[in-house]
Coordinates of C-alpha atoms and ligand atoms in Angstrom, one line a residue:
X9 CA -29.3 14.7 -5.4
X10 CA -31.5 13.5 -2.8
X11 CA -29.2 13.5 0.7
X12 CA -32.2 11.8 3.1
X13 CA -29.8 8.8 3.5
X14 CA -26.8 6.6 1.7
X15 CA -30.1 4.5 -0.1
X16 CA -31.3 7.8 -1.0
X17 CA -28.6 9.4 -2.5
X18 CA -27.5 6.6 -4.2
X19 CA -30.6 5.6 -6.0
X20 CA -31.4 9.1 -7.2
X21 CA -27.9 9.7 -8.4
X22 CA -28.4 6.6 -10.5
X23 CA -31.8 7.9 -11.7
X24 CA -30.9 11.6 -12.2
X25 CA -27.8 9.6 -15.0
X26 CA -30.0 8.0 -16.5
X27 CA -32.7 11.1 -17.2
X28 CA -29.3 13.1 -18.5
X29 CA -28.9 9.9 -20.8
X30 CA -32.0 10.6 -22.1
X31 CA -34.4 8.0 -20.9
X32 CA -38.0 9.0 -20.0
X33 CA -39.8 6.1 -18.8
X34 CA -40.0 3.4 -16.3
X35 CA -42.5 0.6 -15.6
X36 CA -42.5 0.2 -11.5
X37 CA -44.0 -3.3 -9.6
X38 CA -44.1 -2.8 -5.6
X39 CA -42.3 -3.8 -3.6
X40 CA -40.2 -3.0 -0.3
X41 CA -36.5 -3.5 -1.1
X42 CA -37.1 -1.6 -5.0
X43 CA -38.0 1.4 -2.7
X44 CA -34.9 3.4 -2.9
X45 CA -35.1 2.9 -6.7
X46 CA -39.3 2.9 -6.8
X47 CA -38.8 6.3 -5.3
X48 CA -35.7 8.3 -7.1
X49 CA -38.4 7.2 -10.5
X50 CA -40.9 8.9 -9.0
X51 CA -39.5 11.9 -8.4
X52 CA -37.5 12.5 -11.7
X53 CA -39.7 15.0 -13.0
X54 CA -37.6 13.8 -16.3
X55 CA -39.6 10.3 -16.1
X56 CA -42.7 9.2 -16.5
X57 CA -43.7 6.3 -14.3
X58 CA -46.6 3.4 -14.4
X59 CA -47.2 1.2 -11.5
X60 CA -48.3 -2.8 -12.7
X61 CA -48.5 -5.2 -10.3
X62 CA -47.5 -8.4 -12.1
X63 CA -43.4 -7.7 -13.1
X64 CA -44.1 -10.6 -16.1
X65 CA -46.2 -7.9 -17.6
X66 CA -45.0 -4.4 -16.6
X67 CA -41.8 -5.7 -18.2
X68 CA -43.9 -6.8 -21.6
X69 CA -45.6 -3.7 -20.8
X70 CA -42.2 -1.5 -21.0
X71 CA -41.3 -3.8 -24.1
X72 CA -43.6 -2.0 -26.1
X73 CA -43.1 0.9 -24.5
X74 CA -38.9 0.6 -25.4
X75 CA -40.4 -0.7 -28.8
X76 CA -43.1 2.2 -29.8
X77 CA -40.4 5.2 -28.7
X78 CA -37.3 2.9 -29.8
X79 CA -35.4 4.7 -26.5
X80 CA -34.6 2.4 -23.1
X81 CA -37.3 1.6 -20.6
X82 CA -36.6 0.6 -16.7
X83 CA -38.2 -2.2 -15.2
X84 CA -37.9 -2.2 -11.6
X85 CA -39.5 -5.3 -9.0
X86 CA -38.3 -7.0 -5.5
X87 CA -36.4 -9.2 -4.8
X88 CA -36.9 -12.8 -5.1
X89 CA -39.3 -14.1 -7.4
X90 CA -40.6 -11.2 -9.1
X91 CA -37.2 -11.0 -10.8
X92 CA -37.8 -14.3 -12.2
X93 CA -40.7 -13.0 -14.0
X94 CA -39.0 -10.7 -16.5
X95 CA -37.3 -13.6 -17.9
X96 CA -40.2 -14.0 -21.0
X97 CA -39.8 -10.2 -21.9
X98 CA -36.5 -9.9 -21.5
X99 CA -36.1 -12.9 -24.4
X100 CA -38.1 -10.9 -26.8
X101 CA -36.6 -8.1 -25.9
X102 CA -33.3 -9.7 -27.1
X103 CA -34.0 -11.9 -29.6
X104 CA -36.2 -7.9 -31.3
X105 CA -33.3 -6.0 -30.3
X106 CA -35.2 -3.5 -27.8
X107 CA -33.4 -1.2 -25.1
X108 CA -34.6 -2.2 -21.7
X109 CA -33.0 -1.7 -18.5
X110 CA -33.8 -4.3 -16.3
X111 CA -33.1 -3.3 -12.7
X112 CA -34.0 -5.8 -10.2
X113 CA -33.5 -5.3 -6.2
X114 CA -31.9 -7.7 -4.0
X115 CA -31.0 -8.4 -0.5
X116 CA -27.5 -7.9 1.1
X117 CA -24.8 -10.4 0.4
X118 CA -25.4 -11.1 4.2
X119 CA -28.9 -11.7 3.7
X120 CA -28.5 -14.2 1.1
X121 CA -28.9 -18.2 1.2
X122 CA -29.4 -18.3 4.7
X123 CA -33.4 -18.3 4.9
X124 CA -34.2 -14.7 5.0
X125 CA -37.1 -14.6 2.4
X126 CA -37.5 -13.9 -0.5
X127 CA -34.1 -14.1 -1.5
X128 CA -33.2 -16.4 -4.8
X129 CA -29.8 -15.8 -6.6
X130 CA -30.5 -13.0 -9.2
X131 CA -27.5 -13.0 -10.0
X132 CA -26.8 -13.8 -14.0
X133 CA -30.9 -14.5 -14.0
X134 CA -31.6 -13.7 -17.0
X135 CA -28.5 -15.7 -19.2
X136 CA -27.4 -15.0 -22.2
X137 CA -30.4 -13.0 -22.9
X138 CA -28.8 -9.7 -21.7
X139 CA -26.4 -7.9 -23.4
X140 CA -25.1 -6.9 -20.1
X141 CA -25.1 -8.2 -16.1
X142 CA -23.8 -6.3 -13.4
X143 CA -24.0 -6.9 -10.0
X144 CA -23.7 -3.0 -9.0
X145 CA -23.3 -3.7 -5.4
X146 CA -23.4 -1.9 -2.0
X147 CA -22.0 1.4 -1.1
X148 CA -21.7 4.3 0.8
X149 CA -22.6 7.4 -0.4
X150 CA -18.8 8.6 -0.8
X151 CA -17.1 10.0 -4.0
X152 CA -16.4 5.9 -5.2
X153 CA -20.0 4.9 -4.0
X154 CA -21.6 8.3 -6.4
X155 CA -19.5 8.1 -8.9
X156 CA -20.1 4.3 -9.3
X157 CA -23.4 4.2 -9.8
X158 CA -23.6 6.9 -11.6
X159 CA -21.3 5.5 -14.2
X160 CA -22.7 2.4 -14.2
X161 CA -26.2 4.1 -15.1
X162 CA -24.4 5.5 -18.1
X163 CA -22.7 2.4 -19.2
X164 CA -25.9 0.8 -18.8
X165 CA -28.3 3.2 -20.9
X166 CA -25.7 2.6 -23.3
X167 CA -25.6 -0.6 -23.8
X168 CA -29.2 -1.4 -24.4
X169 CA -29.1 1.5 -26.3
X170 CA -26.6 -0.3 -28.0
X171 CA -23.8 -0.6 -30.4
X172 CA -25.2 -1.2 -32.7
X173 CA -27.9 -3.7 -31.4
X174 CA -30.3 -2.6 -29.1
X175 CA -31.4 -5.1 -26.4
X176 CA -31.6 -5.5 -23.0
X177 CA -29.4 -5.1 -19.9
X178 CA -29.4 -7.0 -15.6
X179 CA -28.3 -4.5 -13.3
X180 CA -29.5 -6.3 -9.8
X181 CA -28.7 -3.9 -6.9
X182 CA -28.4 -4.7 -3.4
X183 CA -29.8 -2.5 -0.8
X184 CA -29.0 -2.4 3.0
X185 CA -32.1 -0.9 5.5
X186 CA -33.3 1.7 5.6
X187 CA -34.9 1.1 2.5
X188 CA -37.5 3.9 3.4
X189 CA -36.9 7.9 3.0
X190 CA -35.8 7.9 6.3
X191 CA -33.5 11.1 7.5
X192 CA -29.9 9.5 8.6
X193 CA -27.3 12.6 10.2
X194 CA -23.8 12.9 8.3
X195 CA -24.8 9.5 6.0
X196 CA -23.8 11.4 2.6
X197 CA -19.5 11.5 2.9
X198 CA -19.0 12.5 -0.6
X199 CA -17.4 15.4 -1.3
X200 CA -15.8 15.3 -5.0
X201 CA -18.6 17.5 -6.7
X202 CA -18.7 15.2 -10.3
X203 CA -19.4 13.0 -7.7
X204 CA -21.9 14.6 -5.6
X205 CA -23.6 16.5 -9.3
X206 CA -22.5 15.0 -12.2
X207 CA -22.2 17.0 -14.6
X208 CA -24.6 19.6 -13.9
X209 CA -28.4 19.3 -15.7
X210 CA -28.4 17.8 -18.5
X211 CA -25.3 15.8 -19.7
X212 CA -24.5 12.9 -18.1
X213 CA -21.7 12.4 -16.2
X214 CA -20.0 9.9 -19.7
X215 CA -21.9 10.9 -22.5
X216 CA -21.6 8.1 -25.5
X217 CA -21.6 8.5 -29.1
X218 CA -23.5 5.7 -30.8
X219 CA -20.9 4.1 -33.5
X220 CA -20.1 6.0 -36.5
X221 CA -17.3 4.5 -38.5
X222 CA -17.8 8.0 -40.5
X223 CA -17.5 10.2 -37.2
X224 CA -19.9 13.2 -37.9
X225 CA -19.6 16.3 -38.7
X226 CA -20.4 17.4 -35.1
X227 CA -18.3 15.1 -33.5
X228 CA -15.9 16.4 -35.9
X229 CA -16.4 20.1 -35.3
X230 CA -16.9 19.5 -31.1
X231 CA -13.6 18.1 -30.4
X232 CA -11.8 20.2 -32.8
X233 CA -12.6 23.5 -31.6
X234 CA -12.2 22.0 -28.1
X235 CA -8.6 21.1 -28.6
X236 CA -7.9 24.6 -30.3
X237 CA -9.0 26.2 -27.1
X238 CA -7.1 23.6 -24.8
X239 CA -3.8 25.4 -22.9
X240 CA -2.5 22.3 -21.8
X241 CA -3.7 19.3 -23.4
X242 CA -2.1 15.8 -23.9
X243 CA -2.7 13.0 -25.7
X244 CA -2.4 9.2 -23.8
X245 CA -1.8 6.1 -26.2
X246 CA -2.9 3.0 -24.7
X247 CA -2.9 -0.7 -26.0
X248 CA -3.8 -0.4 -29.6
X249 CA -3.2 -2.9 -32.3
X250 CA -3.8 -0.3 -36.0
X251 CA -0.1 0.8 -36.7
X252 CA -2.3 3.0 -38.9
X253 CA -3.1 5.1 -36.2
X254 CA 0.5 6.5 -35.9
X255 CA 0.8 8.8 -38.3
X256 CA -2.5 10.8 -37.9
X257 CA -2.0 11.2 -34.5
X258 CA 1.5 12.5 -34.5
X259 CA -0.6 15.0 -36.5
X260 CA -2.6 15.7 -34.1
X261 CA -0.4 16.2 -31.7
X262 CA 1.8 18.7 -34.1
X263 CA -1.5 20.2 -34.6
X264 CA -2.2 20.8 -31.6
X265 CA 0.7 21.1 -29.5
X266 CA -0.3 18.4 -27.7
X267 CA 2.6 16.1 -26.1
X268 CA 1.8 12.3 -27.0
X269 CA 2.5 10.1 -23.9
X270 CA 2.6 6.9 -25.6
X271 CA 2.6 2.7 -24.0
X272 CA 4.9 0.9 -25.9
X273 CA 1.6 -1.1 -26.8
X274 CA -0.2 1.7 -28.4
X275 CA 2.4 1.0 -31.4
X276 CA 2.9 5.0 -31.0
X277 CA 6.8 5.1 -28.9
X278 CA 8.6 3.0 -31.7
X279 CA 8.3 3.6 -35.5
X280 CA 9.3 5.4 -38.6
X281 CA 6.7 8.2 -38.2
X282 CA 7.4 11.5 -36.5
X283 CA 7.8 11.1 -32.4
X284 CA 9.1 14.5 -32.0
X285 CA 5.8 14.7 -29.2
X286 CA 6.3 11.2 -28.2
X287 CA 6.7 11.3 -24.5
X288 CA 8.1 7.6 -23.0
X289 CA 9.5 8.5 -19.5
X290 CA 5.6 10.0 -18.0
X291 CA 5.9 7.0 -15.4
X292 CA 8.5 8.7 -13.7
X293 CA 8.3 12.5 -14.4
X294 CA 4.6 12.6 -13.3
X295 CA 6.2 10.6 -9.9
X296 CA 7.4 14.0 -9.1
X297 CA 4.6 16.3 -7.9
X298 CA 6.3 19.3 -8.9
X299 CA 6.2 18.4 -12.4
X300 CA 2.8 17.3 -12.3
X301 CA 1.6 20.2 -10.7
X302 CA 2.8 22.1 -13.2
X303 CA 1.4 20.0 -16.1
X304 CA -2.0 19.8 -15.0
X305 CA -3.7 19.5 -18.4
X306 CA -7.4 20.6 -19.1
X307 CA -7.9 18.9 -21.9
X308 CA -6.9 14.7 -22.0
X309 CA -7.8 13.0 -25.7
X310 CA -7.4 9.2 -25.1
X311 CA -6.6 6.8 -27.6
X312 CA -6.6 3.1 -26.6
X313 CA -6.6 1.3 -23.4
X314 CA -5.6 3.4 -20.1
X315 CA -1.5 2.5 -20.0
X316 CA -0.9 1.1 -17.1
X317 CA 1.3 3.6 -15.2
X318 CA -0.3 4.6 -11.5
X319 CA 1.3 8.1 -12.1
X320 CA -0.2 8.6 -14.8
X321 CA -3.6 7.5 -13.6
X322 CA -4.0 9.6 -10.7
X323 CA -2.4 12.5 -12.7
X324 CA -5.2 12.0 -15.3
X325 CA -7.8 11.3 -12.3
X326 CA -6.6 13.9 -9.9
X327 CA -6.6 16.9 -12.7
X328 CA -10.1 17.6 -13.4
X329 CA -9.5 17.5 -16.9
X330 CA -12.4 16.8 -19.8
X331 CA -11.3 14.0 -20.9
X332 CA -12.5 12.4 -23.8
X333 CA -12.0 8.5 -24.4
X334 CA -12.4 7.0 -28.1
X335 CA -13.3 3.1 -28.2
X336 CA -14.1 1.9 -30.9
X337 CA -14.7 -1.9 -29.5
X338 CA -18.0 -0.7 -27.5
X339 CA -16.0 -1.0 -24.4
X340 CA -16.0 0.8 -21.4
X341 CA -12.9 1.4 -21.5
X342 CA -12.8 4.1 -18.6
X343 CA -11.0 3.2 -15.1
X344 CA -11.1 6.7 -13.8
X345 CA -14.9 7.1 -14.4
X346 CA -14.8 10.6 -14.9
X347 CA -14.7 10.7 -18.4
X348 CA -16.7 13.5 -20.3
X349 CA -17.1 11.4 -23.1
X350 CA -16.7 7.9 -25.0
X351 CA -16.4 8.2 -29.0
X352 CA -17.5 5.1 -30.8
X353 CA -15.4 5.9 -34.0
X354 CA -12.8 4.9 -36.2
X355 CA -9.4 6.4 -34.0
X356 CA -7.5 6.4 -37.3
X357 CA -10.6 8.5 -39.5
X358 CA -11.0 10.8 -35.8
X359 CA -7.0 11.8 -35.4
X360 CA -7.0 12.4 -39.1
X361 CA -10.3 14.4 -38.7
X362 CA -9.4 16.7 -35.7
X363 CA -5.2 17.5 -37.4
X364 CA -6.8 18.5 -40.8
X365 CA -9.6 21.6 -38.4
X366 CA -6.8 22.9 -36.4
X367 CA -5.6 24.9 -38.9
X368 CA -2.3 26.6 -37.8
X369 CA 0.4 24.2 -36.0
X370 CA 0.4 25.2 -32.5
X371 CA 4.3 25.6 -30.2
X372 CA 5.2 22.2 -29.5
X373 CA 4.8 21.6 -25.4
X374 CA 8.6 22.2 -24.2
X375 CA 7.9 21.8 -21.0
X376 CA 7.1 18.8 -21.3
X377 CA 9.7 17.7 -24.4
X378 CA 12.9 19.3 -22.2
X379 CA 11.6 17.1 -19.4
X380 CA 11.7 14.3 -22.1
X381 CA 15.3 14.9 -22.9
X382 CA 16.2 15.5 -19.6
X383 CA 14.6 11.9 -18.0
X384 CA 16.3 10.1 -21.2
X385 CA 19.5 11.0 -20.1
X386 CA 19.2 10.9 -16.8
X387 CA 17.8 6.9 -17.1
X388 CA 20.5 6.3 -19.5
X389 CA 23.5 7.6 -17.6
X390 CA 22.2 5.5 -14.1
X391 CA 22.2 2.5 -15.8
X392 CA 24.9 2.7 -17.5
X393 CA 26.4 2.8 -14.2
X394 CA 25.2 -0.1 -12.8
X395 CA 27.5 -3.4 -13.0
X396 CA 25.3 -6.4 -14.3
X397 CA 22.3 -6.6 -16.4
X398 CA 19.0 -5.0 -14.0
X399 CA 15.7 -4.9 -15.2
X400 CA 14.7 -1.2 -16.3
X401 CA 18.2 -1.1 -18.2
X402 CA 17.2 -4.4 -20.1
X403 CA 14.3 -2.3 -21.3
X404 CA 16.7 -0.6 -22.7
X405 CA 19.0 -2.5 -24.0
X406 CA 15.8 -4.5 -25.8
X407 CA 14.8 -1.3 -27.2
X408 CA 18.0 -1.2 -29.0
X409 CA 17.9 -4.2 -30.7
X410 CA 13.9 -4.1 -31.5
X411 CA 14.1 -3.9 -35.2
X412 CA 11.8 -3.4 -38.2
X413 CA 9.1 -6.1 -38.4
X414 CA 9.6 -7.2 -34.8
X415 CA 7.1 -8.5 -32.5
X416 CA 7.5 -8.5 -28.8
X417 CA 5.3 -10.1 -26.7
X418 CA 5.6 -9.2 -23.3
X419 CA 4.3 -10.0 -19.8
X420 CA 2.0 -9.2 -17.2
X421 CA 4.4 -8.5 -14.1
X422 CA 7.2 -6.0 -14.4
X423 CA 9.0 -6.5 -17.8
X424 CA 5.9 -4.9 -19.0
X425 CA 6.1 -1.9 -16.1
X426 CA 9.5 -1.7 -17.2
X427 CA 9.2 -1.5 -20.7
X428 CA 6.4 1.4 -19.8
X429 CA 8.3 3.3 -17.5
X430 CA 11.6 3.2 -19.6
X431 CA 11.8 1.4 -23.2
X432 CA 12.8 4.3 -25.4
X433 CA 11.3 5.6 -28.6
X434 CA 13.2 4.4 -31.5
X435 CA 12.4 4.3 -35.2
X436 CA 11.9 0.3 -35.4
X437 CA 8.7 -0.6 -36.5
X438 CA 7.7 -3.3 -34.1
X439 CA 4.3 -4.5 -32.8
X440 CA 4.5 -5.0 -29.3
X441 CA 1.4 -7.4 -28.4
X442 CA 1.0 -8.4 -24.8
X443 CA -2.4 -10.2 -22.4
X444 CA -3.3 -6.9 -20.8
X445 CA -7.0 -7.6 -20.9
X446 CA -7.0 -10.0 -17.5
X447 CA -3.2 -9.3 -17.0
X448 CA -3.2 -12.9 -16.0
X449 CA 0.4 -14.8 -16.3
X450 CA 0.0 -17.8 -17.7
X451 CA 0.1 -18.6 -21.2
X452 CA 3.0 -15.7 -21.7
X453 CA 4.8 -17.9 -24.0
X454 CA 1.9 -19.8 -25.9
X455 CA 0.9 -16.5 -26.9
X456 CA 4.1 -15.6 -28.0
X457 CA 4.5 -18.1 -30.1
X458 CA 1.1 -18.4 -31.2
X459 CA 2.0 -14.6 -32.6
X460 CA 5.8 -15.9 -34.1
X461 CA 3.3 -18.3 -36.7
X462 CA 0.4 -16.4 -37.4
X463 CA 2.5 -13.4 -38.7
X464 CA 5.4 -14.7 -39.5
X465 CA 7.6 -12.2 -37.8
X466 CA 11.0 -12.6 -36.0
X467 CA 9.9 -12.6 -32.3
X468 CA 10.9 -11.4 -29.1
X469 CA 9.0 -12.8 -25.5
X470 CA 9.8 -11.1 -22.2
X471 CA 8.8 -13.6 -19.7
X472 CA 9.2 -13.6 -16.1
X473 CA 10.6 -16.7 -14.3
X474 CA 7.6 -17.3 -12.8
X475 CA 6.0 -17.1 -16.2
X476 CA 8.1 -19.1 -17.8
X477 CA 7.6 -21.8 -14.8
X478 CA 3.6 -21.8 -15.5
X479 CA 3.7 -21.8 -19.4
X480 CA 6.6 -23.9 -19.9
X481 CA 4.7 -27.0 -21.6
X482 CA 3.7 -24.1 -24.1
X483 CA 7.9 -23.9 -25.1
X484 CA 7.2 -27.6 -26.9
X485 CA 5.1 -25.1 -29.6
X486 CA 8.2 -23.5 -31.0
X487 CA 8.9 -26.8 -33.5
X488 CA 5.8 -25.7 -35.8
X489 CA 7.8 -22.1 -36.1
X490 CA 10.0 -20.7 -38.9
X491 CA 11.3 -17.5 -37.6
X492 CA 13.3 -16.4 -34.8
X493 CA 11.2 -16.9 -31.2
X494 CA 13.9 -15.4 -28.7
X495 CA 12.1 -15.7 -25.6
X496 CA 14.0 -13.3 -22.7
X497 CA 14.2 -14.9 -19.3
X498 CA 13.8 -11.8 -16.2
X499 CA 15.2 -14.4 -14.0
X500 CA 14.8 -12.4 -10.5
X501 CA 14.0 -16.0 -9.0
X502 CA 10.1 -15.1 -8.1
X503 CA 7.6 -12.2 -8.4
X504 CA 9.2 -9.2 -8.0
X505 CA 6.3 -6.9 -8.5
X506 CA 5.5 -8.0 -5.4
X507 CA 7.9 -5.8 -3.6
X508 CA 6.3 -3.1 -4.9
X509 CA 3.1 -3.4 -2.9
X510 CA 2.2 -2.4 0.8
X511 CA 2.3 -6.2 1.3
X512 CA 5.8 -5.9 1.2
X513 CA 6.8 -3.6 3.9
X514 CA 3.4 -4.5 6.7
X515 CA 4.2 -8.5 6.4
X516 CA 7.0 -10.2 8.2
X517 CA 9.9 -11.1 5.6
X518 CA 9.6 -14.7 5.9
X519 CA 5.8 -14.5 5.2
X520 CA 6.5 -12.2 2.8
X521 CA 8.5 -14.6 0.7
X522 CA 6.2 -17.6 1.2
X523 CA 3.4 -15.9 -0.1
X524 CA 4.6 -13.7 -2.4
X525 CA 8.3 -13.1 -3.3
X526 CA 7.8 -17.6 -3.9
X527 CA 11.3 -18.1 -5.1
X528 CA 11.3 -21.3 -7.4
X529 CA 14.6 -21.8 -8.1
X530 CA 13.9 -22.3 -12.0
X531 CA 17.0 -23.9 -13.9
X532 CA 16.0 -21.9 -17.4
X533 CA 18.8 -23.6 -18.7
X534 CA 17.5 -27.1 -17.7
X535 CA 13.8 -25.7 -19.5
X536 CA 15.5 -25.6 -22.6
X537 CA 17.2 -28.3 -22.6
X538 CA 14.3 -30.2 -21.6
X539 CA 13.1 -29.2 -25.1
X540 CA 16.4 -28.9 -27.1
X541 CA 16.6 -25.4 -27.3
X542 CA 20.0 -23.0 -26.6
X543 CA 19.8 -21.4 -23.6
X544 CA 22.1 -17.9 -23.6
X545 CA 23.2 -16.8 -20.0
X546 CA 23.4 -13.3 -20.6
X547 CA 25.4 -11.6 -17.3
X548 CA 26.2 -8.6 -18.8
X549 CA 23.3 -6.4 -21.4
X550 CA 26.1 -5.7 -23.6
X551 CA 25.6 -9.9 -24.6
X552 CA 22.7 -9.0 -25.3
X553 CA 22.5 -8.3 -29.1
X554 CA 24.6 -11.5 -29.7
X555 CA 22.0 -13.5 -27.7
X556 CA 19.6 -12.3 -29.9
X557 CA 20.8 -12.5 -32.7
X558 CA 21.8 -16.4 -32.6
X559 CA 18.1 -17.3 -32.9
X560 CA 15.3 -19.0 -31.0
X561 CA 16.3 -19.9 -28.0
X562 CA 15.8 -18.9 -23.8
X563 CA 18.1 -16.0 -22.7
X564 CA 18.3 -15.7 -19.5
X565 CA 18.8 -12.5 -17.4
X566 CA 19.7 -13.1 -14.3
X567 CA 18.6 -9.9 -12.3
X568 CA 17.7 -9.2 -8.3
X569 CA 14.6 -8.4 -7.2
X570 CA 15.1 -7.0 -3.7
X571 CA 17.5 -4.5 -5.1
X572 CA 15.4 -3.3 -8.2
X573 CA 12.7 -1.4 -6.2
X574 CA 15.4 0.4 -4.7
X575 CA 17.2 1.3 -8.8
X576 CA 13.5 2.3 -9.1
X577 CA 13.1 4.6 -6.5
X578 CA 16.6 6.3 -7.4
X579 CA 15.4 6.5 -10.7
X580 CA 12.7 8.5 -9.9
X581 CA 14.7 10.4 -7.5
X582 CA 17.3 11.6 -10.3
X583 CA 14.9 12.1 -12.6
X584 CA 12.9 14.6 -9.9
X585 CA 16.4 16.2 -9.1
X586 CA 17.0 17.1 -12.6
X587 CA 13.9 18.2 -13.8
X588 CA 14.2 20.5 -11.2
X589 CA 16.6 21.8 -12.7
X590 CA 14.6 22.6 -15.8
X591 CA 12.1 25.2 -14.0
Ligands
TPP601 C1 -2.6 -16.9 -13.7 C2 -2.1 -15.9 -12.7 N1 -2.1 -16.0 -11.2 C3 -1.4 -15.6 -10.7 C4 -1.6 -14.3 -10.8 C5 -0.5 -13.2 -9.8 N2 0.7 -12.7 -10.3 C6 0.9 -11.4 -10.6 S1 2.5 -11.1 -11.1 C7 2.9 -12.8 -10.7 C8 4.3 -13.2 -10.2 C9 5.4 -12.8 -11.8 O1 6.4 -13.4 -11.5 P1 7.2 -13.6 -12.5 O2 6.6 -14.1 -13.8 O3 8.8 -14.1 -12.3 O4 7.4 -12.2 -13.3 P2 7.8 -10.7 -12.3 O5 6.8 -10.5 -11.5 O6 9.1 -11.1 -11.5 O7 8.4 -9.7 -13.1 C10 1.4 -13.4 -10.1 C11 1.9 -14.3 -9.3 C12 -1.8 -13.9 -12.4 N3 -1.7 -12.7 -12.8 N4 -1.6 -14.4 -13.5
MG602 MG1 10.0 -12.8 -11.4

């Protein structure tokens, strides 16, 4: 990495990753704004550079080179009409599936649209002709900035190479002064070796395997070896929809001696499979520093999306463990930006193949399992002592009620977090769904009813009160559904989730309530009346089973969002104290 100044560092880290991914050729058209990248490309010994003045010709030249070698080729230009001249070649690359990386330098946001010259709107300039567009942004040469440039390079290369169809991608890269490699003292503030150096000379920060339905022998054997050698490996299972993954993953966990930290929407927490290695309480357990430090993993095998739990994310990020992500959908499902590999292969096949390769069953992860048992018992006892319904307690009560064949659709506010933290592992063969892609609170009622209709399953929708308000009209669709749809409304009169954020202590109480608490006094009974639906008020969680078995209707669970934060803290503390006694 070139540490002359922040721009040289970011640009050279970026180019370093492209080269480590396998890029060998770049075509540069001259310009000032593109200097940081031009210099980095020219100075990288693995990359052969050709300079062509006309950007249109440069892009077509690169197109020919990429087509002949079937390897991504980068094209770099300065800002303004220079970038627009890439379009014809990118159209051709799109239609003929040729991998090109269009790198357009740009002015930073403060110099756009103010008559500063040579600045056109370059955002999504090539429209649907590119497989991926990314406004890379302006960054300091700190850990976050460098990891972002490195990971963006790996991702762009993988996107151009294609899964399965290669094609062009567009990265827009704004640069601030100095554009020349003039030395600036203390410009590099990064300290993390992964940000500074990446993964070493020949390996990209994140290697991406090409999609392969039948995982290759190499992939199976290499990773199985890695699993076999790991001393403190864990499996992390996040949202994915296929119940077929349960058996092979449970088998793999047993063979490897790894716990499965299972988010409910992974379908691994509940079901008839072997749940002996399933951990449900990881969110509370990992809030305890002593426990978290005692189980630092050396290998993380991740299936499905990254779970929501903040302590889990921080623990993975801080562990320095090799993280292998099975990501068959061709996404970039990697918010830590530290994964060693993204494997594009069928998760069920991979888990089964790895389990079969491992041979002897390894001892169970006793530390995790003992903590899980202690934590679950503690949480249950603490909640039983509560007089009225609570949000965590509701998840335990729901867990006892979920039955084989049920569908559970959970809101993206507190309910999904409480479900992750508190839903016990049970044998119920239920399907857990959520709208966690974009995390909106809109449309939950409609999505849940749509899922009920299409699946024919008895359904439980768990909504917040504002979530209900947002999609009140969605209740009208219930008239088309024959199976029971129980809509549990966690009524804490406002956005309970916001009380967990730093805004709560930072804002005066009245401002917090106006802007974030937003109590709306939703009358759930009247909402039910509007659609001629039964309404059940659950004053005690012991009434929940009856309300659920009454069939379609709104089940209102009144809770207090103010005391909820304290309850969460108390539960974490109690769990911390109990597991401390285990050591
Ligand atoms: C469409 C949309 N608007 C706004 C938000 C921001 N937001 C996240 S949670 C939340 C409050 C949700 O309140 P409620 O449904 O009552 O759930 P609770 O937080 O009380 O669990 C809001 C407004 C969002 N995620 N989606
Ligand atoms: Mg609410």
